[in-house]
Amino acid sequence: MDIRISGHQVDTGAAFSAHVRERLGAMIEKYFPRAVSAHVTLGVAPYGQFSCDIVMHVMADIILKGGNRGETAHLAFDGAAERIDKQLRRYMRRLKDRHGPGADRAAERAVNAVLDNADYKVFAAPEDAEAANDDAGDHPLVIAETRVDIPETSVGDAVMMLDLRNTNALLFVNSMSGDHNMVYRREDGSIGWVEPRKAAASQAVGSAA
């Protein structure tokens, strides 16, 4: 896994960098050996504290984030790393609960299934359009998905994937029905599930009547 360490108005130092690589390396080896990358940013917080933010790409389309403050750089990082560790433990526990015996292999398949999931291109608003209107909100960035693989999974596993992804919705193929379904996060924090109607079946019933 590629681990990047950077400091914002603070020197990370060799000891801190070694501690970060050792902790994250052990964590990934335990849970997801094929994790893509992690970026650790150390900064200065109010009241003489340090802030640390971790962004970890567990898979190509699953991003975990953890942040913390502490009196020392090591304490700030350890707190942020613990948040990431809890998310990983929760995900693995849910996989085992779902799959029962052989859950470790199922977890590995789930992790490896979407390692190369999507390619994004970001296009800025045209310069003349920006000049014609001072309100930048009228010309937001356009993000075009040039390629995306839709996972085939159960509804329960789709909810787990949504829980780890940095997104509010997930389109997937329901492994039970073969139909495209969607799970999404509601404003109250609960999870919604969208399943399409059987249009063809409904039409057939109507014709028979």
Tab-separated table of C-alpha atoms in Angstrom:
chain	number	residue	atom	x	y	z
A	1	MET	CA	0.000	0.000	0.000
A	2	ASP	CA	1.189	3.471	-0.864
A	3	ILE	CA	1.352	5.615	2.292
A	4	ARG	CA	1.840	9.361	1.938
A	5	ILE	CA	2.595	11.572	4.929
A	6	SER	CA	2.448	15.350	4.765
A	7	GLY	CA	2.535	18.209	7.236
A	8	HIS	CA	0.508	21.394	7.167
A	9	GLN	CA	2.609	24.094	8.824
A	10	VAL	CA	4.354	21.392	10.832
A	11	ASP	CA	7.327	19.088	10.293
A	12	THR	CA	6.288	15.441	10.432
A	13	GLY	CA	9.759	14.118	11.285
A	14	ALA	CA	11.281	10.666	10.857
A	15	ALA	CA	9.946	9.222	14.127
A	16	PHE	CA	6.359	10.211	13.327
A	17	SER	CA	6.600	8.863	9.784
A	18	ALA	CA	7.959	5.542	11.027
A	19	HIS	CA	5.153	5.269	13.580
A	20	VAL	CA	2.519	5.993	10.923
A	21	ARG	CA	3.869	3.398	8.488
A	22	GLU	CA	4.161	0.756	11.176
A	23	ARG	CA	0.616	1.303	12.519
A	24	LEU	CA	-1.109	1.531	9.155
A	25	GLY	CA	0.936	-1.317	7.725
A	26	ALA	CA	-0.101	-3.635	10.556
A	27	MET	CA	-3.726	-2.555	10.246
A	28	ILE	CA	-3.895	-3.211	6.523
A	29	GLU	CA	-2.075	-6.517	6.792
A	30	LYS	CA	-4.695	-7.628	9.307
A	31	TYR	CA	-7.798	-6.539	7.417
A	32	PHE	CA	-7.234	-5.675	3.745
A	33	PRO	CA	-3.787	-6.626	2.388
A	34	ARG	CA	-4.670	-5.231	-1.043
A	35	ALA	CA	-5.616	-1.739	0.134
A	36	VAL	CA	-4.718	0.887	-2.429
A	37	SER	CA	-3.307	3.874	-0.548
A	38	ALA	CA	-3.450	6.082	2.518
A	39	HIS	CA	-2.741	9.781	2.992
A	40	VAL	CA	-1.952	11.108	6.467
A	41	THR	CA	-1.964	14.867	7.035
A	42	LEU	CA	-0.590	16.344	10.253
A	43	GLY	CA	-1.424	19.923	11.156
A	44	VAL	CA	-1.561	22.469	13.958
A	45	ALA	CA	-4.796	22.750	15.957
A	46	PRO	CA	-5.912	25.434	18.436
A	47	TYR	CA	-4.740	25.464	22.046
A	48	GLY	CA	-1.326	24.047	21.207
A	49	GLN	CA	-2.679	20.742	19.923
A	50	PHE	CA	-2.047	18.761	16.758
A	51	SER	CA	-4.647	17.621	14.240
A	52	CYS	CA	-4.359	14.511	12.112
A	53	ASP	CA	-6.531	13.380	9.209
A	54	ILE	CA	-6.309	10.002	7.501
A	55	VAL	CA	-7.840	9.247	4.105
A	56	MET	CA	-7.514	5.569	3.213
A	57	HIS	CA	-8.467	4.028	-0.132
A	58	VAL	CA	-9.383	0.502	0.892
A	59	MET	CA	-10.602	-0.226	-2.617
A	60	ALA	CA	-10.783	1.825	-5.753
A	61	ASP	CA	-14.233	3.107	-4.795
A	62	ILE	CA	-14.246	2.790	-1.010
A	63	ILE	CA	-12.689	5.600	0.998
A	64	LEU	CA	-12.383	5.665	4.780
A	65	LYS	CA	-11.758	8.895	6.682
A	66	GLY	CA	-10.678	9.465	10.247
A	67	GLY	CA	-9.622	12.595	12.096
A	68	ASN	CA	-8.472	13.442	15.607
A	69	ARG	CA	-6.725	16.039	17.772
A	70	GLY	CA	-4.141	15.425	20.448
A	71	GLU	CA	-1.530	17.098	22.610
A	72	THR	CA	1.207	15.385	20.598
A	73	ALA	CA	1.481	14.365	16.957
A	74	HIS	CA	1.529	10.688	17.927
A	75	LEU	CA	-1.640	10.993	20.024
A	76	ALA	CA	-3.439	12.849	17.242
A	77	PHE	CA	-2.524	10.154	14.730
A	78	ASP	CA	-3.337	7.253	17.051
A	79	GLY	CA	-6.836	8.604	17.625
A	80	ALA	CA	-7.461	9.013	13.893
A	81	ALA	CA	-6.049	5.547	13.194
A	82	GLU	CA	-8.346	4.043	15.820
A	83	ARG	CA	-11.354	5.489	14.010
A	84	ILE	CA	-10.221	3.822	10.784
A	85	ASP	CA	-9.544	0.580	12.644
A	86	LYS	CA	-13.070	0.566	14.111
A	87	GLN	CA	-14.605	1.001	10.665
A	88	LEU	CA	-12.571	-1.898	9.310
A	89	ARG	CA	-13.417	-4.133	12.271
A	90	ARG	CA	-17.112	-3.337	11.912
A	91	TYR	CA	-17.043	-4.182	8.221
A	92	MET	CA	-15.254	-7.486	8.782
A	93	ARG	CA	-17.632	-8.402	11.612
A	94	ARG	CA	-20.653	-7.749	9.415
A	95	LEU	CA	-19.162	-9.842	6.628
A	96	LYS	CA	-18.664	-12.744	9.019
A	97	ASP	CA	-22.196	-12.393	10.356
A	98	ARG	CA	-23.559	-12.397	6.821
A	99	HIS	CA	-21.518	-15.229	5.369
A	100	GLY	CA	-20.910	-17.504	8.368
A	101	PRO	CA	-18.246	-20.205	7.805
A	102	GLY	CA	-15.726	-19.188	5.172
A	103	ALA	CA	-16.357	-15.521	5.870
A	104	ASP	CA	-12.671	-14.654	5.568
A	105	ARG	CA	-12.657	-15.863	1.968
A	106	ALA	CA	-15.934	-14.065	1.312
A	107	ALA	CA	-14.457	-10.875	2.713
A	108	GLU	CA	-11.434	-11.201	0.470
A	109	ARG	CA	-13.673	-11.671	-2.571
A	110	ALA	CA	-15.705	-8.619	-1.575
A	111	VAL	CA	-12.552	-6.550	-1.207
A	112	ASN	CA	-11.017	-7.659	-4.498
A	113	ALA	CA	-14.234	-7.459	-6.510
A	114	VAL	CA	-14.063	-3.731	-7.240
A	115	LEU	CA	-10.390	-2.825	-7.013
A	116	ASP	CA	-10.572	-1.304	-10.477
A	117	ASN	CA	-13.996	0.203	-10.452
A	118	ALA	CA	-14.198	3.602	-12.088
A	119	ASP	CA	-12.367	6.287	-13.988
A	120	TYR	CA	-13.313	9.916	-13.488
A	121	LYS	CA	-12.548	13.066	-15.466
A	122	VAL	CA	-13.203	16.526	-14.045
A	123	PHE	CA	-13.981	19.383	-16.406
A	124	ALA	CA	-13.879	23.014	-15.265
A	125	ALA	CA	-16.384	25.580	-16.516
A	126	PRO	CA	-15.356	27.437	-19.717
A	127	GLU	CA	-13.386	30.606	-19.075
A	128	ASP	CA	-15.790	32.757	-21.093
A	129	ALA	CA	-18.746	31.443	-19.115
A	130	GLU	CA	-16.993	32.284	-15.868
A	131	ALA	CA	-16.275	35.782	-17.111
A	132	ALA	CA	-19.887	36.291	-18.177
A	133	ASN	CA	-21.233	35.525	-14.734
A	134	ASP	CA	-19.532	36.387	-11.452
A	135	ASP	CA	-21.536	33.732	-9.612
A	136	ALA	CA	-19.298	30.674	-9.708
A	137	GLY	CA	-22.208	28.597	-8.426
A	138	ASP	CA	-23.818	28.801	-11.870
A	139	HIS	CA	-20.893	26.903	-13.354
A	140	PRO	CA	-20.073	23.931	-11.123
A	141	LEU	CA	-17.447	21.355	-12.005
A	142	VAL	CA	-18.709	18.576	-14.237
A	143	ILE	CA	-17.602	15.068	-13.258
A	144	ALA	CA	-17.960	12.493	-16.012
A	145	GLU	CA	-17.753	8.800	-15.218
A	146	THR	CA	-16.051	7.226	-18.209
A	147	ARG	CA	-16.260	3.680	-16.870
A	148	VAL	CA	-17.922	2.029	-13.933
A	149	ASP	CA	-18.457	-1.569	-12.867
A	150	ILE	CA	-21.691	-2.263	-11.017
A	151	PRO	CA	-21.168	-4.854	-8.267
A	152	GLU	CA	-23.367	-7.936	-8.080
A	153	THR	CA	-24.182	-8.546	-4.439
A	154	SER	CA	-26.937	-9.060	-1.888
A	155	VAL	CA	-28.860	-6.151	-0.410
A	156	GLY	CA	-27.182	-6.641	2.963
A	157	ASP	CA	-23.693	-6.570	1.481
A	158	ALA	CA	-24.630	-3.547	-0.627
A	159	VAL	CA	-25.540	-1.704	2.568
A	160	MET	CA	-22.149	-2.641	4.028
A	161	MET	CA	-20.391	-1.340	0.910
A	162	LEU	CA	-22.396	1.889	1.124
A	163	ASP	CA	-21.337	2.200	4.761
A	164	LEU	CA	-17.673	2.212	3.727
A	165	ARG	CA	-17.887	4.298	0.572
A	166	ASN	CA	-17.644	8.040	0.482
A	167	THR	CA	-21.015	8.307	-1.235
A	168	ASN	CA	-24.720	8.598	-0.439
A	169	ALA	CA	-25.987	5.984	-2.910
A	170	LEU	CA	-24.934	2.687	-4.455
A	171	LEU	CA	-26.258	1.088	-7.639
A	172	PHE	CA	-25.833	-2.692	-7.718
A	173	VAL	CA	-27.160	-5.879	-9.290
A	174	ASN	CA	-29.217	-7.841	-6.792
A	175	SER	CA	-27.658	-11.312	-6.678
A	176	MET	CA	-31.025	-12.832	-5.777
A	177	SER	CA	-33.156	-11.309	-8.539
A	178	GLY	CA	-30.600	-10.215	-11.125
A	179	ASP	CA	-32.211	-6.753	-11.252
A	180	HIS	CA	-30.551	-3.391	-10.764
A	181	ASN	CA	-31.269	-2.064	-7.278
A	182	MET	CA	-30.107	0.962	-5.315
A	183	VAL	CA	-29.434	1.603	-1.659
A	184	TYR	CA	-29.060	5.152	-0.404
A	185	ARG	CA	-28.640	7.075	2.805
A	186	ARG	CA	-31.649	9.109	3.938
A	187	GLU	CA	-31.409	12.496	5.618
A	188	ASP	CA	-32.230	10.915	8.987
A	189	GLY	CA	-29.302	8.503	8.627
A	190	SER	CA	-31.357	5.403	7.836
A	191	ILE	CA	-30.827	3.361	4.674
A	192	GLY	CA	-33.345	3.272	1.816
A	193	TRP	CA	-33.635	0.464	-0.732
A	194	VAL	CA	-35.007	0.973	-4.250
A	195	GLU	CA	-36.142	-2.080	-6.202
A	196	PRO	CA	-37.681	-1.639	-9.673
A	197	ARG	CA	-41.147	-2.893	-10.464
A	198	LYS	CA	-41.498	-5.892	-12.729
A	199	ALA	CA	-42.835	-3.926	-15.673
A	200	ALA	CA	-42.937	-6.854	-18.056
A	201	ALA	CA	-44.779	-9.018	-15.553
A	202	SER	CA	-47.283	-6.260	-14.815
A	203	GLN	CA	-48.007	-5.802	-18.531
A	204	ALA	CA	-48.459	-9.550	-18.974
A	205	VAL	CA	-50.980	-9.689	-16.148
A	206	GLY	CA	-52.854	-6.726	-17.614
A	207	SER	CA	-53.000	-8.356	-21.068
A	208	ALA	CA	-54.275	-11.633	-19.624
A	209	ALA	CA	-57.039	-9.791	-17.817
